[in-house]
XYZ file of C-alpha atoms in Angstrom:
622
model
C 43.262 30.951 1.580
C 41.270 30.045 -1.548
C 43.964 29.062 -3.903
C 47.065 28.333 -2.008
C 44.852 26.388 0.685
C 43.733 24.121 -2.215
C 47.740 23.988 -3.067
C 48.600 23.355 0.704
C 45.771 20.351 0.575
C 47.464 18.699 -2.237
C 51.325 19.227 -1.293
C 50.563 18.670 2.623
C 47.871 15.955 2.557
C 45.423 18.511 4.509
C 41.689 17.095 5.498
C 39.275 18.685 3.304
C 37.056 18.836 5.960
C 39.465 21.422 7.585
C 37.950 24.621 7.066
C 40.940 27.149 6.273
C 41.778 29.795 8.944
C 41.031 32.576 7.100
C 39.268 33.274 3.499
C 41.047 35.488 0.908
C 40.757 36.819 -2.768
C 42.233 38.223 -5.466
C 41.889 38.989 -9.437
C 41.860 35.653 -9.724
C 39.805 33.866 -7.290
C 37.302 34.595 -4.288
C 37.178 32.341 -1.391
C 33.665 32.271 0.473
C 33.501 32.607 3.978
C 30.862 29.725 4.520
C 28.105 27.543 2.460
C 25.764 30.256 2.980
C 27.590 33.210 1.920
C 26.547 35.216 -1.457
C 28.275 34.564 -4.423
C 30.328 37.873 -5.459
C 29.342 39.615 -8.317
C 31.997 39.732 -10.067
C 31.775 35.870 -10.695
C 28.295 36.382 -12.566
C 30.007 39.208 -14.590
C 32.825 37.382 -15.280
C 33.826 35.636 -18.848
C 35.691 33.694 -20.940
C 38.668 36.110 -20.734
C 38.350 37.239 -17.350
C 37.157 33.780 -15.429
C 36.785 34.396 -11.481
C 37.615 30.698 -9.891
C 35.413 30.303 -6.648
C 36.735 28.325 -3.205
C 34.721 26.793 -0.443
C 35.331 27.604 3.190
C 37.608 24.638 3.197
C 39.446 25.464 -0.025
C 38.282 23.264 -2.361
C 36.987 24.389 -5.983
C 33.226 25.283 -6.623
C 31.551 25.852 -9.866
C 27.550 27.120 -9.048
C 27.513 27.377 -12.769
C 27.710 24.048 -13.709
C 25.346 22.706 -10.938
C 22.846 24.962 -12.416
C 23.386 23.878 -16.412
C 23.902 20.081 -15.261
C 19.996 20.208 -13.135
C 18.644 22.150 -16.171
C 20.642 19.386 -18.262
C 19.043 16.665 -16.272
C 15.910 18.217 -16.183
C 15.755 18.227 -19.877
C 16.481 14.699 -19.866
C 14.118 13.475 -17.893
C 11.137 15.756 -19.935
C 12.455 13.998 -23.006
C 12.445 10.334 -21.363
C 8.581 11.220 -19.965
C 7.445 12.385 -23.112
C 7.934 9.217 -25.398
C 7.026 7.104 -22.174
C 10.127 5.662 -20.470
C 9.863 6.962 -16.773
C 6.868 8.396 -15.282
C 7.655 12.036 -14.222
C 6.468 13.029 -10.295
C 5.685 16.636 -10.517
C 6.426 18.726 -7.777
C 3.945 19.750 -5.329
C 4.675 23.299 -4.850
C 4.676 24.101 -8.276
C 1.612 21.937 -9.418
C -0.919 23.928 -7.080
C -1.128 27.537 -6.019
C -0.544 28.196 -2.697
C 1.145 26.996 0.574
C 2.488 23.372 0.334
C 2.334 23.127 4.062
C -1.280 24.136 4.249
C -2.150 21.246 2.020
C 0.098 18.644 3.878
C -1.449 19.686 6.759
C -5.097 19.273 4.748
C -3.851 15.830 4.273
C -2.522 14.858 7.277
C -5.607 16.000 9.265
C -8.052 13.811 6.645
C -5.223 10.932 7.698
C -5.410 11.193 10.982
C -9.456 11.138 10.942
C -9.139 8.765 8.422
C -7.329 6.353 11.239
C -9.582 7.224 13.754
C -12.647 5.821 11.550
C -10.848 2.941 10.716
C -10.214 1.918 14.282
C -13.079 2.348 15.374
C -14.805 0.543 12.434
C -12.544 -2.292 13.230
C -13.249 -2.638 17.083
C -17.494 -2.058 16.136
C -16.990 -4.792 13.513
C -14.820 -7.389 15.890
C -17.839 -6.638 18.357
C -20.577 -7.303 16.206
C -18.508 -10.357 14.721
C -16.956 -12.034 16.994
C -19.393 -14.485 18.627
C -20.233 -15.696 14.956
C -16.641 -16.519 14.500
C -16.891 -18.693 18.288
C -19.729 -20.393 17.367
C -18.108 -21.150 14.081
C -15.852 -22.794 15.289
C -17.859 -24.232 17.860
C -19.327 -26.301 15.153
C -15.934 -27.567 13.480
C -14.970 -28.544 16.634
C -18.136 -29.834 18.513
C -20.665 -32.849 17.440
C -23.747 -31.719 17.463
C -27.321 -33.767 16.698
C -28.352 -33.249 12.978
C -31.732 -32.181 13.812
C -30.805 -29.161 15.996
C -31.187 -25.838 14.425
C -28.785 -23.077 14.110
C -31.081 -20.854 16.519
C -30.492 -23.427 18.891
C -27.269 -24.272 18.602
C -26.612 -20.593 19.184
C -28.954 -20.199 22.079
C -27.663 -23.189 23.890
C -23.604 -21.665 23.445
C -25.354 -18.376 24.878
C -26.393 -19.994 27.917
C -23.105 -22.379 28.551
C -20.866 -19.148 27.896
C -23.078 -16.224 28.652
C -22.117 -12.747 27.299
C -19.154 -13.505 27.451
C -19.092 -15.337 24.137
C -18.611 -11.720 22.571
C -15.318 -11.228 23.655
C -13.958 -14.844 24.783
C -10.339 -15.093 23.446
C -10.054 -11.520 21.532
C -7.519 -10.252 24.106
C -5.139 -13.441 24.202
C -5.167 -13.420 20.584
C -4.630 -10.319 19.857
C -2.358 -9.573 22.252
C 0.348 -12.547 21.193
C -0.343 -11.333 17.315
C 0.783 -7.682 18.372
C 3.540 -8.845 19.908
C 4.501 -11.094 17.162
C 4.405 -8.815 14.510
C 5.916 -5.851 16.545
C 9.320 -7.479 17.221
C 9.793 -8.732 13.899
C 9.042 -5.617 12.293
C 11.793 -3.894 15.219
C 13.861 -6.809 13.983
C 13.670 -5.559 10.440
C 13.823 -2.238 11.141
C 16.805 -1.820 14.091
C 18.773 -4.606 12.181
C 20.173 -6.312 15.305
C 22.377 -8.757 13.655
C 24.035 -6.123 11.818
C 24.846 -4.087 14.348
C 26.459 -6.871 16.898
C 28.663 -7.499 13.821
C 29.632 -4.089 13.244
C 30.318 -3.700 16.894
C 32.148 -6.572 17.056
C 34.302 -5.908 13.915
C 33.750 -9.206 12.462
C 35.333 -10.693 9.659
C 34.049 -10.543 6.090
C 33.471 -14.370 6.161
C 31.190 -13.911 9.082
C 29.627 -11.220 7.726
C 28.962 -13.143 4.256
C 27.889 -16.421 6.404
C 24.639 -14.329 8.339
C 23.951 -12.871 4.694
C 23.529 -15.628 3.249
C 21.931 -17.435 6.243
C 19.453 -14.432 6.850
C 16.193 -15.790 5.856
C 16.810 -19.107 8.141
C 17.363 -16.387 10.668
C 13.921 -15.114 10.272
C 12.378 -18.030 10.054
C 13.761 -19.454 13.027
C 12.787 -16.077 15.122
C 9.367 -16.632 13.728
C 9.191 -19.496 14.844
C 10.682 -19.296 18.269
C 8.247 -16.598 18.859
C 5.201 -18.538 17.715
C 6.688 -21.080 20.227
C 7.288 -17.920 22.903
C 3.446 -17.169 22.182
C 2.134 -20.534 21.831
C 0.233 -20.318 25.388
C -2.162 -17.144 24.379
C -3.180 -18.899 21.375
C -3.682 -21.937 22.980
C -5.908 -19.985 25.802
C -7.634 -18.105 23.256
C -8.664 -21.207 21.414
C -10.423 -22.590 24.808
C -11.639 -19.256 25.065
C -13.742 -19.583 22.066
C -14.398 -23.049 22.416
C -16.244 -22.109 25.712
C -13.795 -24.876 27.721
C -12.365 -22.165 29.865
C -13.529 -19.435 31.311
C -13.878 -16.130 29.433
C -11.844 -14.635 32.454
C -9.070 -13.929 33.263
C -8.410 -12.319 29.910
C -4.905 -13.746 29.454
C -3.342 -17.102 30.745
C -1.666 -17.599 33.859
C 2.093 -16.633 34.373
C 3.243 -19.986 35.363
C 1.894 -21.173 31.898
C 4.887 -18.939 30.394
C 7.272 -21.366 31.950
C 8.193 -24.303 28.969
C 7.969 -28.136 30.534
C 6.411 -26.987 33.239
C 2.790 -28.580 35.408
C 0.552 -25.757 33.801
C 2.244 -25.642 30.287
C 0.407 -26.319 27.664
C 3.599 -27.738 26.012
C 2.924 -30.716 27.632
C 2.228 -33.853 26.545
C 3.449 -33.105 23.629
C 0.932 -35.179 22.173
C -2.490 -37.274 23.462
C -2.073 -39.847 21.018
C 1.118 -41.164 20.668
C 4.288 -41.128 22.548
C 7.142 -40.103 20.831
C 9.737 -42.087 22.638
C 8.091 -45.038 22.277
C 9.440 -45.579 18.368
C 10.295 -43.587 15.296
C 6.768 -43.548 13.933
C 5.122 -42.828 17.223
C 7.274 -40.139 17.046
C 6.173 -38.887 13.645
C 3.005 -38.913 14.610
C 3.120 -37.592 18.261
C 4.575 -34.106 15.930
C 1.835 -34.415 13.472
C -0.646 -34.771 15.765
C 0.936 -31.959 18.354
C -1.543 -29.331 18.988
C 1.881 -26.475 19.051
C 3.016 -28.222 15.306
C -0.419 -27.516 13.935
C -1.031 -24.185 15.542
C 2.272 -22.974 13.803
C 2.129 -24.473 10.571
C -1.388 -23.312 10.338
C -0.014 -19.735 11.224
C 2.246 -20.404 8.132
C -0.310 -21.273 5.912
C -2.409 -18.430 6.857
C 0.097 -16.064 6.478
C 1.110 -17.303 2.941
C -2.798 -17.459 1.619
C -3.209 -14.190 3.125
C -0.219 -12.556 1.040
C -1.390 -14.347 -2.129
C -4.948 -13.019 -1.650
C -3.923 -9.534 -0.713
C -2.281 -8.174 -3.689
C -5.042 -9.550 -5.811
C -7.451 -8.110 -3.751
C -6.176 -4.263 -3.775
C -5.458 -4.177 -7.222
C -9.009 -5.061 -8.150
C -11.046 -2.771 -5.458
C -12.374 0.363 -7.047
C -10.661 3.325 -4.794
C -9.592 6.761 -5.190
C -6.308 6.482 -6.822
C -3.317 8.704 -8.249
C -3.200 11.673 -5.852
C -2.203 15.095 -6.793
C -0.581 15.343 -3.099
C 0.769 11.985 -2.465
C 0.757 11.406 1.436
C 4.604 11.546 3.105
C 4.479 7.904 4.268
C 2.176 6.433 1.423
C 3.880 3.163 1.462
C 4.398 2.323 5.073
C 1.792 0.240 5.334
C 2.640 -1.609 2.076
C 6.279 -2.199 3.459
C 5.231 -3.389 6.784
C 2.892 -5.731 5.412
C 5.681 -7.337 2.874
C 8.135 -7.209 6.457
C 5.596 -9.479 8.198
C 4.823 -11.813 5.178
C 1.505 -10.918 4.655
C 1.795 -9.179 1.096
C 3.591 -10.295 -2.067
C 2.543 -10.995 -5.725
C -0.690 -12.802 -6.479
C -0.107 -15.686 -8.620
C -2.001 -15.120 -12.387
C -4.649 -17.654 -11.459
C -5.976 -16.585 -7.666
C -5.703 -12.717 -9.220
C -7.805 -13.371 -12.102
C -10.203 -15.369 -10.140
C -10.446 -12.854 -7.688
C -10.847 -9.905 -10.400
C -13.952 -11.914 -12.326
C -15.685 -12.194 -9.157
C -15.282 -8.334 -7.614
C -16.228 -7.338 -11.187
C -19.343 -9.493 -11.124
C -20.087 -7.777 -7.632
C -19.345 -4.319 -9.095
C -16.504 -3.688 -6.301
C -13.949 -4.003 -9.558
C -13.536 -2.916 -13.271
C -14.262 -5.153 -15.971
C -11.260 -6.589 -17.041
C -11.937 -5.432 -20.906
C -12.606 -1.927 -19.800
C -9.005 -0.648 -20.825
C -9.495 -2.508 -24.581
C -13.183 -1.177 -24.745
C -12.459 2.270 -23.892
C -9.833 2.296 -26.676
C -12.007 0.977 -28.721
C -14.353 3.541 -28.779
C -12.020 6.335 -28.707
C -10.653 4.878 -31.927
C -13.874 4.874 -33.175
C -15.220 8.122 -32.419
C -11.536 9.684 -33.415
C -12.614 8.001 -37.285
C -15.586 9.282 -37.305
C -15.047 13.096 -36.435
C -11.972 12.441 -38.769
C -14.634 11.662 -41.934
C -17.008 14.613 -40.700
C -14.229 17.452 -40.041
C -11.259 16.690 -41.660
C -9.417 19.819 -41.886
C -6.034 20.006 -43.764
C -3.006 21.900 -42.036
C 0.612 22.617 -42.803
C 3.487 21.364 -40.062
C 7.060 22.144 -41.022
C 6.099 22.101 -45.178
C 4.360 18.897 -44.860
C 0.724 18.771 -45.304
C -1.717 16.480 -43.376
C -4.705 15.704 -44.694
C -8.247 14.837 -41.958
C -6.091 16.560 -39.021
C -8.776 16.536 -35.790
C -8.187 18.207 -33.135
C -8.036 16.110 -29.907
C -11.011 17.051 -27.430
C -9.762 17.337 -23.815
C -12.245 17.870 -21.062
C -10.901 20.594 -19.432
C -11.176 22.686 -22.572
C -15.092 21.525 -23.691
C -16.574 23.898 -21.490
C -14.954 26.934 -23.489
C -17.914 29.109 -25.742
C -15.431 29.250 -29.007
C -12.787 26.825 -30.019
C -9.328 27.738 -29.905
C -6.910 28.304 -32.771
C -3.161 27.907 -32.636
C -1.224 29.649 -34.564
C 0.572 26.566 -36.882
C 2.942 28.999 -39.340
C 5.080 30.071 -36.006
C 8.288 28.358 -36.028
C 8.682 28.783 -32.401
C 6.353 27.572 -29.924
C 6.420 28.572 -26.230
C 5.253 25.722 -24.292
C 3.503 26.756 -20.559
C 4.947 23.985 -18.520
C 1.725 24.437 -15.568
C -0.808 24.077 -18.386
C 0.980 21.182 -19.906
C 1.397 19.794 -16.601
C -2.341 19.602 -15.826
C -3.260 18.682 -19.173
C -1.208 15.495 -19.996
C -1.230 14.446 -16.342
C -3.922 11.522 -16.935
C -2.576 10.539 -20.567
C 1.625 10.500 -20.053
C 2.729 8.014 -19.767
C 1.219 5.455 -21.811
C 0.222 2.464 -19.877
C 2.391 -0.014 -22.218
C 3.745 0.071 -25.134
C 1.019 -1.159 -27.297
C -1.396 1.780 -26.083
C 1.824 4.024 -27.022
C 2.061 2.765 -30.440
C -1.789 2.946 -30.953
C -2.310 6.112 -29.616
C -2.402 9.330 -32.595
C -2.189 11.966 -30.191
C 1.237 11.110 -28.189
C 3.915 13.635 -28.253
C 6.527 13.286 -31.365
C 10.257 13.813 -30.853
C 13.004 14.431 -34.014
C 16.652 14.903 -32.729
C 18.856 16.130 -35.375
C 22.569 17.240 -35.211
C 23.814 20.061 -37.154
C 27.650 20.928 -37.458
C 28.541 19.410 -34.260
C 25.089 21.182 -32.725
C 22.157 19.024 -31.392
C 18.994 20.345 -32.221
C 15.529 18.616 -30.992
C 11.901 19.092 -31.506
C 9.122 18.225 -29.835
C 5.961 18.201 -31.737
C 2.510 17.829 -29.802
C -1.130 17.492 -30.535
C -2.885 20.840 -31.615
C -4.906 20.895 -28.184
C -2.373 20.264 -25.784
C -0.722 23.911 -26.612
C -2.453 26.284 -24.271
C -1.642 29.425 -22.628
C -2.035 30.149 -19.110
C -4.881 32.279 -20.167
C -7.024 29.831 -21.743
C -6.500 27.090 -18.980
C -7.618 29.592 -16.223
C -10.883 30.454 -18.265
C -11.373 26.894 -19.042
C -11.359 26.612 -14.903
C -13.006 29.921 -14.513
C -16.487 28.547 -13.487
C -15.215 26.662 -11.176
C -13.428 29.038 -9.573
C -16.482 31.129 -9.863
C -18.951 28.553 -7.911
C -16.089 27.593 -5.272
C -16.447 30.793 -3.997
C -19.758 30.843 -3.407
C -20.030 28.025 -0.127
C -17.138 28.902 2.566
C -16.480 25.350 2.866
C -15.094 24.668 -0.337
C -11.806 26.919 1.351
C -11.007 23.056 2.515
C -11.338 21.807 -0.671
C -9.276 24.333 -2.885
C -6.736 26.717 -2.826
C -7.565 29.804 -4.630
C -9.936 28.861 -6.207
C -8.344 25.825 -7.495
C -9.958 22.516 -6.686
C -7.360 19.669 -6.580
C -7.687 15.422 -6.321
C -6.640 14.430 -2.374
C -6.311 10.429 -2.175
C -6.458 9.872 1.895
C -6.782 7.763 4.219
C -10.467 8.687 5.063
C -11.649 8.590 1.448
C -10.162 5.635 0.503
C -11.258 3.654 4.128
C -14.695 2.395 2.299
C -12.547 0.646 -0.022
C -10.179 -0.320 2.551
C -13.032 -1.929 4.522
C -14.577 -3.074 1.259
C -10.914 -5.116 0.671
C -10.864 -6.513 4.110
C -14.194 -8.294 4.246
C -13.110 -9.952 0.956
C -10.045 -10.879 2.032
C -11.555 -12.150 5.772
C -13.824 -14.449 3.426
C -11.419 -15.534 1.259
C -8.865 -16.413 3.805
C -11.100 -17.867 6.273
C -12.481 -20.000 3.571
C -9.646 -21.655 2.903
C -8.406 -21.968 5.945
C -11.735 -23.713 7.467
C -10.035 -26.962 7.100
C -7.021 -26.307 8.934
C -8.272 -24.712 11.410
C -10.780 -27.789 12.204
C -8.255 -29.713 12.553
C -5.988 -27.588 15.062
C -9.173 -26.807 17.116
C -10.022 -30.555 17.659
C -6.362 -31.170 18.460
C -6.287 -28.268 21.161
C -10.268 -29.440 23.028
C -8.840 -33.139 22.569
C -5.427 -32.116 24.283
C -6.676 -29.983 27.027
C -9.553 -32.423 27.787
C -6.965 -35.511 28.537
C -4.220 -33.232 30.157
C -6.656 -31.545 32.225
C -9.802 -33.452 32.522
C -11.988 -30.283 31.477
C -15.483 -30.810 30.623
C -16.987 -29.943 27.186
C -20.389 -29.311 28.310
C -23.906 -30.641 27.740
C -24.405 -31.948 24.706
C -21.024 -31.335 23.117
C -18.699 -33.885 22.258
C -15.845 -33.458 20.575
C -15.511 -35.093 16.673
C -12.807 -37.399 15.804
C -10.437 -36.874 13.333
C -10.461 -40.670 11.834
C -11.532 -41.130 8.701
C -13.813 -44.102 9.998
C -16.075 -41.250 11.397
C -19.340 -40.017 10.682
C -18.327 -39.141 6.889
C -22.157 -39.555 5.300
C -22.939 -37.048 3.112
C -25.865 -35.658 5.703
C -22.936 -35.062 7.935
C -21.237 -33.289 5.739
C -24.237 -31.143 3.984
C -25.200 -30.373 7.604
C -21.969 -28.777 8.813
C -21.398 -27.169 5.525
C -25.230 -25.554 5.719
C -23.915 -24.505 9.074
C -20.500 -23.147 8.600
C -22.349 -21.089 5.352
C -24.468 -19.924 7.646
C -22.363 -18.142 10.203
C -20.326 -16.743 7.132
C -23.567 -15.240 5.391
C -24.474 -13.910 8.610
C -20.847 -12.179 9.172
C -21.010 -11.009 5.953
C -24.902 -9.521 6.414
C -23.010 -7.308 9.380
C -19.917 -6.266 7.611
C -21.880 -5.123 4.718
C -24.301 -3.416 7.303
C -21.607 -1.466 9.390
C -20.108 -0.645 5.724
C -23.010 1.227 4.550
C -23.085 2.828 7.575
C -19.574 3.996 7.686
C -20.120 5.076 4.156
C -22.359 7.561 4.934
C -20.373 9.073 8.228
C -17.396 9.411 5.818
C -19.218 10.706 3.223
C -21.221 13.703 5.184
C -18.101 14.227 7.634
C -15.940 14.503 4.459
C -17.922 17.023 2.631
C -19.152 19.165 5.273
C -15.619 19.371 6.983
C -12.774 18.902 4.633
C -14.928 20.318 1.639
C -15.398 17.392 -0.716
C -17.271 17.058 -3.985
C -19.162 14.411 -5.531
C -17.567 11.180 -4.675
């Protein structure tokens, strides 16, 4: 009973939860009968002398008032802390384009969803295409073969010991344990089962502060129990690919699930040494353990892969800040950090990798930023000499004022004038928005320092009043009016072809960053990083790949095939340097080759996005 409840809650210890049984008022006060009942009238009328106190449904004291002044309050705050280039301001969607906000998420989500669609099927065409290259590959790090044998044959004699199924010989197994792999760690990450077995089981606070701190062993120990728990796909992949098993069945047999067991591949443990024999026969039976290498050259893998990565997107040119960011535009980020595969490039690899996308044109020089100062400086000095213009700003005089050129406002017939004796300047907020959207904030603070045409704040106080200004560059002050004839010719060849309705809303043609536009970058990124990565990895994985044919050729008594025997991994070998040039030629070659394709499918998915982008969703020139 608005008042008296609130009374009753304080002398009676009531719930404030509890809503009251009934809701009263008086000259006083006015209780509402729920959260979604109109505030009375009164209240807005009311004043200092004549203050109407509001109650909640359960009693408790509301102010609407004050929510309002404290959002405008904060609002203010934050337009002051974007303006000299503290926080970045994220403008709301509704009020940044005309029209439905749900017709444009659903825009977006349908270019998303097509987007994925592409992308999958890129990646199964390109696997396809691929995939035999990467067998024969490693074919060669794993096989001896005579120095004077071409490639062609080489190739053509796999093709007859394998058949066709060399194009798909291990992709299932492998892909199947890496789905699985990453799936239940990123349910582990998400459902939080430790967490909730100790919340269920009300354990103490020094349990709970012993799995905290123990939680990255924990991960690391269900990694590797489940590279362990995987260990025979891999392992039947690998033969897979090596041609000593057949391509089919597609995944291993169930009784090779079963650790220690006849058909494991656990065991032995290792071909070369036994480890109960002594303490270095030990040592080496694990170093030399086809299950030790395969994980720790998962490890590695992972860790070059999340060094390479963040290098790697940063540098590729793709369509970037969005006017209608998607709803889940870091999900794949997030799961990638989850799973270990993304996390900061160290300064070297990124630079590295920057200098060489820039030399293939996938990248921006790295001086561009510096350059294209540069020359704005330059050409800001020189208009300054030619049309230096004196004005008068608050009874100071500045002398070479120039006016600061924005695109959207080149295509008007006659410059604009702003009225500079007014003392009070209405600023459009929309028109502002759009204007400053590319140029606030400054990138760092040396570009803020060295850049004339950034917004100047003076906060003054008065007799106990606060007073600030905000002074801005001549050409940012526009008027509704003058931004919608700046955009008027757009507007005016939009509605000539129906299928720009896709495209803009009203008339008003806005930046989408999808999934579809931005998959030839995507694809463009993950060739590079497939090169990279497998680059680096070649030597590891030559040495896991003779450990697994040399292990499953002594435990089961397989047979390599004609002309294929399996190199040694003492240094005593064949080391000459024609060895060496000859496998290296080799190895090149089957990477130049994968390459050739990749780029080939690119160009041709460039094109299908391209043509099904702008004669479905309405795009313009990409």
């Amino acid at each position: 009973m608005g008042r008296q409840a609130y009374l009753d809650k304080i002398a009676f210890g009531r719930s404030a939860f509890e809503p009251t049984r009934s809701a009263s008022q008086s000259t006083e006060y006015v209780q509402l009968e729920s959260s979604q009942s109109e505030i009375p009238r009164r209240y807005h009328e009311a004043t200092a002398n004549n203050y109407v106190q509001l109650y909640d449904e359960r009693g408790n004291p509301i102010n609407p008032r004050s929510h309002q002044y404290g959002k405008k309050l904060r609002g203010a705050q934050n337009d002051v802390l974007a303006s000299v280039g503290v926080v970045e301001r994220r403008y709301s969607h509704a009020d940044a384009f005309p029209g439905s906000s749900v017709e444009r998420l659903e825009l977006l989500e349908a270019e998303d969803t097509v987007g994925n669609a592409i992308a999958l099927a890129t990646t199964l065409t390109e696997n396809l295409c691929t995939w035999w290259i990467g067998s024969i590959r490693e074919r060669i790090l794993t096989f001896r073969y005579p120095h004077a044998l071409a490639f062609s044959h080489i190739a053509a004699s796999e093709r007859a010991l394998s058949g066709t199924s060399i194009v798909y010989a291990g992709f299932f197994s492998r892909v199947f344990a890496t789905m699985n792999i990453q799936a239940i760690v990123y349910s582990t990450f998400v459902y939080q089962p430790v967490e909730r077995v100790l919340y269920a089981t009300r354990a103490s606070p020094k349990t709970r502060h012993f799995f905290r701190r123990a939680k990255k062993a924990i991960k690391s120990s269900l990694r590797l129990g489940l590279e362990v728990l995987c260990y025979p796909f891999f392992y039947h992949a690998a033969l897979q690919r090596l041609g000593l098993v057949p391509a089919r069945p597609l995944l291993p047999n169930w009784t090779c699930l079963i650790p220690f067991s006849s058909s494991s591949p656990l065991l032995p443990f290792s071909v070369r040494y036994n480890a109960s024999s002594s303490i270095t026969d030990c040592i080496g039976a694990v170093l030399t353990s086809p299950l030790i290498l395969l994980c720790a050259e998962h490890a590695i893998e992972r860790w070059i892969y999340a060094c390479v990565y963040e290098a790697v997107e940063t540098a590729v040119i793709r369509p970037d800040k969005p006017d209608i960011p998607s709803r889940d535009a870091n999900g794949k980020d997030r799961a990638l950090t989850v799973l270990g595969l993304r996390r900061e490039s160290p300064t070297l690899i990124r630079n590295a990798i920057h200098r060489l996308l820039a030399m293939l044109g996938w990248a921006l020089p790295s001086s561009f930023p510096n350059t294209q100062q540069k020359r704005t400086i330059e050409l800001a000095t020189t208009a300054a000499s030619n049309n230096g213009q004196t004005i008068e700003v608050g009874g100071t005089q500045v002398i070479n004022a120039t006016p600061l050129h924005l695109p959207v406002l080149q295509s008007q017939d006659q410059p604009v004038t702003e009225p500079l004796d007014a003392d009070v300047i209405t600023i459009p907020i929309d028109a502002f928005q759009d204007l400053i959207r590319s140029t606030t904030p400054p990138g760092s603070p040396t570009e803020s320092e060295q850049n004339e045409n950034d917004p100047r704040i003076r906060i003054t106080s008065r007799e106990g009043i606060v007073e600030m200004e905000v002074r801005l560059p001549p050409r940012i002050l526009s008027t509704h009016t003058r931004v919608a004839e700046a955009s008027g010719s757009s507007r005016d060849d939009a509605a000539v072809e129906p299928r720009d309705r896709a495209r803009s809303i009203d008339g008003h043609v806005y930046h989408r960053v999808s999934q579809l536009s931005c998959e030839p970058a995507q694809m463009i990124s993950a060739m590079v990083r497939a090169q990279l990565v497998g680059l680096a990895m070649l030597p590891f994985r030559m040495v896991t790949l003779r450990m697994i044919a040399s292990h499953h050729l002594v435990s089961q008594g397989g047979y390599a095939g004609s002309h294929r025997i399996v190199n040694s991994l003492e240094l005593h070998g064949d080391m000459s340097w024609r060895n060496i040039g000859t496998q290296l030629s080799r190895v090149a070659l089957c990477g130049a080759l994968e390459l050739a394709i990749d780029l080939s499918l690119w160009g041709m998915q460039y094109q299908a996005i391209t043509k099904f982008g702008q004669s479905v969703f309405g795009w313009g020139t990409l």
